XYZ file of C-alpha atoms in Angstrom:
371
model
C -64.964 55.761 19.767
C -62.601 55.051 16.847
C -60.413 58.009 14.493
C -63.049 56.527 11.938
C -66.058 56.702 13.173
C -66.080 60.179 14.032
C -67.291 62.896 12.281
C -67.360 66.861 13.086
C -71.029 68.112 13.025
C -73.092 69.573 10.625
C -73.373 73.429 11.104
C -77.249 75.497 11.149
C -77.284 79.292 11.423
C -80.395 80.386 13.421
C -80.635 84.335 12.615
C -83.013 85.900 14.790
C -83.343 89.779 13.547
C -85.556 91.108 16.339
C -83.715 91.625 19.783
C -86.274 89.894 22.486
C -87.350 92.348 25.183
C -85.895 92.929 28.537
C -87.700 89.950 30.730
C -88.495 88.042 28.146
C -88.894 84.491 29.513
C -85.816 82.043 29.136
C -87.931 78.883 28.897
C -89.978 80.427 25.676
C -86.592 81.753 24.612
C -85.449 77.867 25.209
C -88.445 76.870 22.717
C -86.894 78.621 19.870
C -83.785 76.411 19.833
C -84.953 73.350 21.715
C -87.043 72.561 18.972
C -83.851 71.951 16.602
C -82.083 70.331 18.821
C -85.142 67.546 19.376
C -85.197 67.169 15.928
C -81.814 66.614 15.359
C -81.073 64.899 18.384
C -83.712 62.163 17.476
C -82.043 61.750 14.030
C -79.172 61.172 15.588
C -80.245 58.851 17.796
C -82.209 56.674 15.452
C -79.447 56.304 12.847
C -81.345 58.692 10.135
C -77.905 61.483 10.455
C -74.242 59.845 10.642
C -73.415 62.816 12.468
C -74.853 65.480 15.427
C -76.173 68.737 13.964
C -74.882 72.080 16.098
C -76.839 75.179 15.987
C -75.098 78.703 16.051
C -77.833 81.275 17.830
C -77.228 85.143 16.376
C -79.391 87.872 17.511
C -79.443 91.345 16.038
C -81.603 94.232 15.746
C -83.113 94.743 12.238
C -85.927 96.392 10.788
C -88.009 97.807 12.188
C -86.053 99.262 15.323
C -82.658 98.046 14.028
C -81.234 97.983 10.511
C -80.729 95.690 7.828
C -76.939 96.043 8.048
C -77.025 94.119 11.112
C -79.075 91.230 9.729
C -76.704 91.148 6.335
C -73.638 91.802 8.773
C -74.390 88.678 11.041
C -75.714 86.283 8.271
C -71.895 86.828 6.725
C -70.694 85.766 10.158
C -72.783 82.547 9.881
C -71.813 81.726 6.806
C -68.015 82.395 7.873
C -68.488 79.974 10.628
C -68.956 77.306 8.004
C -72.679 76.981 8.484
C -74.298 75.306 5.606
C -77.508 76.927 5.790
C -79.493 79.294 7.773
C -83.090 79.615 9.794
C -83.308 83.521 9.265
C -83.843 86.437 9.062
C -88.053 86.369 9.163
C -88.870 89.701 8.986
C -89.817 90.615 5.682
C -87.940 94.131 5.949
C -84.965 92.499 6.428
C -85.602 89.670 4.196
C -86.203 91.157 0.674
C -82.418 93.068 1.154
C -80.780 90.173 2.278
C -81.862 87.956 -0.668
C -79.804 90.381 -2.988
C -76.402 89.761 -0.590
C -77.082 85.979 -0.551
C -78.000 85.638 -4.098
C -74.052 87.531 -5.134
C -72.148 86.992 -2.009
C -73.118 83.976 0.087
C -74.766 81.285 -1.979
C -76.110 79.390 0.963
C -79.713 77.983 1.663
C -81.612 80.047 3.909
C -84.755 79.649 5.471
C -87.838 81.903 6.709
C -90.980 82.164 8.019
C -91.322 85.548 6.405
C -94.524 85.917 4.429
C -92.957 87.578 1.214
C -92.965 86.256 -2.343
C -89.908 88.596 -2.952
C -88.054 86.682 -0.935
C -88.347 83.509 -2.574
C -85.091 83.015 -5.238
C -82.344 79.946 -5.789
C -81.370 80.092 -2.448
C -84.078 81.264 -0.408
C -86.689 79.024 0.780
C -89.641 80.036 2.895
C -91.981 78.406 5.490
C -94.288 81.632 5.948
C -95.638 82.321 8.869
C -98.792 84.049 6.654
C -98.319 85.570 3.417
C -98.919 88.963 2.199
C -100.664 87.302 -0.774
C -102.812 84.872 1.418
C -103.855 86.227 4.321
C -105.702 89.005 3.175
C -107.938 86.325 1.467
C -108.082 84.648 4.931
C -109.268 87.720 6.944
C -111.603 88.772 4.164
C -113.336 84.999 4.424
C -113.382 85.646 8.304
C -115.032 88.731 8.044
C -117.481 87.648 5.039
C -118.582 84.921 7.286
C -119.471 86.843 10.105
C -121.622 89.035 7.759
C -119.754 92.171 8.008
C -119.501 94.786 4.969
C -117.852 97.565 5.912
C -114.734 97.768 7.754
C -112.575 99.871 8.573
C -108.220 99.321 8.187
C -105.188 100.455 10.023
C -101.891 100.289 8.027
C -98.445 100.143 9.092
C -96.768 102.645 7.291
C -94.175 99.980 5.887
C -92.869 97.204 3.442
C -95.464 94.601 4.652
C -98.094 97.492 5.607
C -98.222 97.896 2.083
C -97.756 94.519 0.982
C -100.879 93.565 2.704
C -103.053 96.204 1.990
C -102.407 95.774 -1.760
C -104.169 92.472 -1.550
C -106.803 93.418 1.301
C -108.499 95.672 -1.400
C -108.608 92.799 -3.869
C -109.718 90.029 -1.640
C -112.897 92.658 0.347
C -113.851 93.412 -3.432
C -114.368 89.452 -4.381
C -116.089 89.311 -0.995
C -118.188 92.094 -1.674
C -116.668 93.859 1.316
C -116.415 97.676 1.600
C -113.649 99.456 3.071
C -115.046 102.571 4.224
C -111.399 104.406 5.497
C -108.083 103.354 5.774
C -105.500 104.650 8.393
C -101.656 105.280 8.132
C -100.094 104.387 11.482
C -96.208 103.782 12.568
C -94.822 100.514 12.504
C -93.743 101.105 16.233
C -96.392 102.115 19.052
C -97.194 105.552 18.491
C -99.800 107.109 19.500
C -102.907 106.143 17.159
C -106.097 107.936 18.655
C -106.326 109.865 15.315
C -106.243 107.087 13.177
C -108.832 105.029 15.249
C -111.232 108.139 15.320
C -110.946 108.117 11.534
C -112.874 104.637 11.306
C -114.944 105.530 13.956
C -116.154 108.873 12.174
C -116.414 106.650 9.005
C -118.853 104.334 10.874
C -116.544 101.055 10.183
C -118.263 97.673 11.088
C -115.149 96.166 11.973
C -111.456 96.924 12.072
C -109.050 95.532 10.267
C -104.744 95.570 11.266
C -102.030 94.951 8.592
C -98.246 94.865 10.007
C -95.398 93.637 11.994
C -97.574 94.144 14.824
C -96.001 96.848 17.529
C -98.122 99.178 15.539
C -101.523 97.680 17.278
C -100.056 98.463 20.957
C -102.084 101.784 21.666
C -105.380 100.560 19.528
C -107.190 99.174 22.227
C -107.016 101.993 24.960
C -107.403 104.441 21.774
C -111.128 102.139 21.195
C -111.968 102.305 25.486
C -111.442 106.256 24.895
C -114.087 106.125 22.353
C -116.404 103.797 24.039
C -116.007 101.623 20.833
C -115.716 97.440 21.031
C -116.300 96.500 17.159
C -115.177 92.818 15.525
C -111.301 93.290 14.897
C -109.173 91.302 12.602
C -105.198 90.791 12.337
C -102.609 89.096 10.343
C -100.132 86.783 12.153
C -98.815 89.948 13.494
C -100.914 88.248 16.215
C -97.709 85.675 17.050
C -96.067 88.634 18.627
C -98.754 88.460 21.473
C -96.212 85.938 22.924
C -93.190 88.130 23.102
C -94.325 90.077 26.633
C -97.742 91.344 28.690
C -97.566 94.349 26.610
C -98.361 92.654 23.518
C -100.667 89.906 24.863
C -103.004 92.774 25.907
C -102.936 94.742 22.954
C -104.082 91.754 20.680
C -106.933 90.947 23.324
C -109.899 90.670 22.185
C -108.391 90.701 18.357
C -108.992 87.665 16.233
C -105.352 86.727 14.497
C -103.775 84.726 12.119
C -101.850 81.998 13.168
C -100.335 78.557 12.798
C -100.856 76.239 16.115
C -103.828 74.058 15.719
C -104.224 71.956 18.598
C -106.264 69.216 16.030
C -103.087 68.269 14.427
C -101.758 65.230 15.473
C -98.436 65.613 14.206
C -98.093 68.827 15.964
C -99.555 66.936 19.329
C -97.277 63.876 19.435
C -94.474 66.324 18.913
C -95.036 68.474 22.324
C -95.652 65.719 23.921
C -91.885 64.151 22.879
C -90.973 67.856 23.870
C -92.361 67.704 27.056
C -90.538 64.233 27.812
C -87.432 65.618 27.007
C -87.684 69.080 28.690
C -88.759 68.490 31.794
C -92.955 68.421 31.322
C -92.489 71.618 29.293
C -95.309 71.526 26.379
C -95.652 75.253 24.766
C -98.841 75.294 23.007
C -98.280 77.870 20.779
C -96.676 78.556 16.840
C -92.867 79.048 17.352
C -92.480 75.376 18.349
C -94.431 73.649 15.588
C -92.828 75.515 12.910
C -89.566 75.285 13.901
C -90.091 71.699 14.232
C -91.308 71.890 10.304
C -88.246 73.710 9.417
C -86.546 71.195 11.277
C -87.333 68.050 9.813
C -86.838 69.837 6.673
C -83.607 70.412 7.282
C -82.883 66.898 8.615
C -84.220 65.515 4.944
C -82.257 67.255 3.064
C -78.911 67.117 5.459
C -79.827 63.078 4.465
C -80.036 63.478 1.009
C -76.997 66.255 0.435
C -74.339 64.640 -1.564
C -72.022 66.252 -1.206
C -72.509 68.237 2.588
C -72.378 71.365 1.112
C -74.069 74.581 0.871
C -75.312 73.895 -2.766
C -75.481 70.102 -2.057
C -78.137 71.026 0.626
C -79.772 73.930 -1.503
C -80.517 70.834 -4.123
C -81.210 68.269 -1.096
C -84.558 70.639 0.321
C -85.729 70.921 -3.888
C -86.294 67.199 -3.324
C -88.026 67.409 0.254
C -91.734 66.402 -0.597
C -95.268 65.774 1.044
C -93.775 65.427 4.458
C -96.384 65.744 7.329
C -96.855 68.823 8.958
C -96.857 69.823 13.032
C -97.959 73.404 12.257
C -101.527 73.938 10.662
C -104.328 73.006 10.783
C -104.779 68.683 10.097
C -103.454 67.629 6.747
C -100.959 70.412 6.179
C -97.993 69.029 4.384
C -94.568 70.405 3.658
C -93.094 69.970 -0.047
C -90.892 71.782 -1.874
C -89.208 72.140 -5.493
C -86.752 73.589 -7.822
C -89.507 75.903 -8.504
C -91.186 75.837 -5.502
C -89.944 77.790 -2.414
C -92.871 77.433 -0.347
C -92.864 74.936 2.070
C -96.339 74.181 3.430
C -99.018 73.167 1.132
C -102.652 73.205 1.899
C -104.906 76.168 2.673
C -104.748 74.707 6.442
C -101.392 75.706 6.756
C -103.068 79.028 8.209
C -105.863 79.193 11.089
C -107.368 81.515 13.344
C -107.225 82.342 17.111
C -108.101 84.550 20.238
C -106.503 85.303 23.276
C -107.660 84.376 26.515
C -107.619 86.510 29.604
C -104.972 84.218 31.592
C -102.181 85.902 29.357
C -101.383 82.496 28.343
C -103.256 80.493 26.404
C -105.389 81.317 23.319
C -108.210 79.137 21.261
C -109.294 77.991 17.883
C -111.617 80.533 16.233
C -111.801 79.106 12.411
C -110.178 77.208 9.903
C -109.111 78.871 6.260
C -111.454 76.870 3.600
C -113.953 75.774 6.090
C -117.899 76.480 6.322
């Protein structure tokens, strides 16, 4: 290939902030990246990009085990490494610091699926995986609909513990929904008998989770202790269930919020495309979806950046619109704005699922909006 027809590639930062467990497995650790790199990789191919897109991985330990140091620490790196934007950090902990230290030092696009207005600003753009604002409304409608009044709630004593419960009250008083006792727990797994005897005593229909999600680990052996199996409800703290065994069986038997809907044909044709290129491969769950969203996102505005800069591309994703969606339910569309900093529009964009005993799979329960 000729001096002039070569061109050095376009740089992503990809800033995970939670530190995967010990054993975790490398082919759903594979699914975080791979995802990128078929998106890319096909723009590439078909002529949409003039030149390859390279990834740089970074994973640190922030909030809640770690510290937000880290997270600010190793988005500087990315940024030194000449990347001109950045998938990360997603945990809203971590997020609503970092804003401030991108907003007066770095002043390059970033990305996440954390469910925080506060994090939305200039140069922070989010594809939430939930919202603090939204899916109390959701789990309220679930539990409304299975004609339960009075529930019970356990709350992660942190940032989006409180964020969440804030809105729970509102969205169980529209409903006409009661909460009867509300319980401070960690936001790592601590032991949580007395909390879960607290909505117990209170004689709680149903039980209701709001955090990060390690919180939840001891809630079902605490419920076996008290011979208790009530309706239980959880934000998309439920996406952790893929992280190890641990967490799949403490969401069992939990209904969750979450973001794979196997009715979305966008989100179908893609694993199958995945599975083509990764050996048969197709993860049916919400890491690959969304990161293909973010994605193809990414790859419209790396088009439309003139020039390839950091605040070329922070201008290129304000003019991203109505592009169709892989994660959600059907009809789920990503658009953003110069005022708008959330990417997926439609209430679809959040559904509901259980577990299944295999420790692999899980199923459609509901659909946000839908009778």
């Amino acid at each position: 290939m000729s001096y002039e027809s070569t061109a050095e590639p376009i740089k992503v930062g990809y800033l995970m902030d939670f530190k995967l467990p010990p054993g975790f497995p490398e082919e759903m650790l594979a699914d975080f990246t791979q995802c990128f790199d078929l998106v890319f990789e096909e723009a590439y191919e078909q002529g949409l990009m003039d030149r390859p897109v390279q990834m740089i991985y970074r994973e640190v330990e922030g909030l809640p085990k770690g510290s937000v140091k880290a997270v600010i620490d190793a988005f500087g790196e990315l940024v030194d490494e000449g990347c001109l934007a950045v998938f990360g950090p997603n945990i809203t902990d971590n997020c609503v610091p970092l804003r401030e230290a991108i907003e007066e030092r770095f002043r390059v696009p970033a990305l996440s699926v954390t469910g925080t207005d506060d994090w939305l600003g200039e140069w922070t753009f989010a594809f939430p995986q939930g919202s603090m604002t939204d899916e109390p409304i959701f789990i309220a409608d679930l539990v409304a609909k299975r004609g339960l009044k009075e529930i019970g709630v356990l709350v992660e004593q942190s940032l989006i513990g409180d964020s969440y419960v804030k809105n729970l009250r509102n969205a169980c008083r529209r409903k006409g929904i009661r909460i009867v006792a509300e319980s401070a727990v960690a936001q790592t797994a601590q032991d949580v008998d007395e909390a879960v005897r607290a909505l117990h005593e209170a004689k709680a229909e149903a039980i209701v989770h709001l955090g990060f999600g390690f919180g939840i680990v001891f809630v079902n052996p605490a419920l076996e202790a008290l011979e208790w199996d009530p309706p239980r409800f959880t934000t998309t703290a439920f996406q952790n269930a893929w992280v190890n065994p641990i967490m799949w069986n403490a969401f069992m038997g939990w209904i969750g919020v979450d973001q794979y809907d196997e009715g979305n044909p966008i989100g179908q044709d893609f694993l199958d495309r995945y599975a083509e290129r990764y050996g048969g491969r197709r993860p049916e769950y919400c890491v690959p979806v969304v990161n293909r969203d973010v994605a193809t996102t990414l790859v419209r505005a790396f088009t439309d950046s003139h020039p390839l800069s950091p605040r070329g591309v922070k201008e290129a994703l304000e003019r991203v619109k109505m592009v169709p969606a892989a994660s959600g339910a059907p009809g789920t569309r990503v658009s953003l704005g110069k005022w708008t900093r959330r990417a997926w529009m439609g209430a679809g964009y959040l559904v509901a699922r259980t577990l299944d005993a295999d420790g692999v799979t899980s199923h459609l329960v509901d659909r946000f909006g839908q009778e």
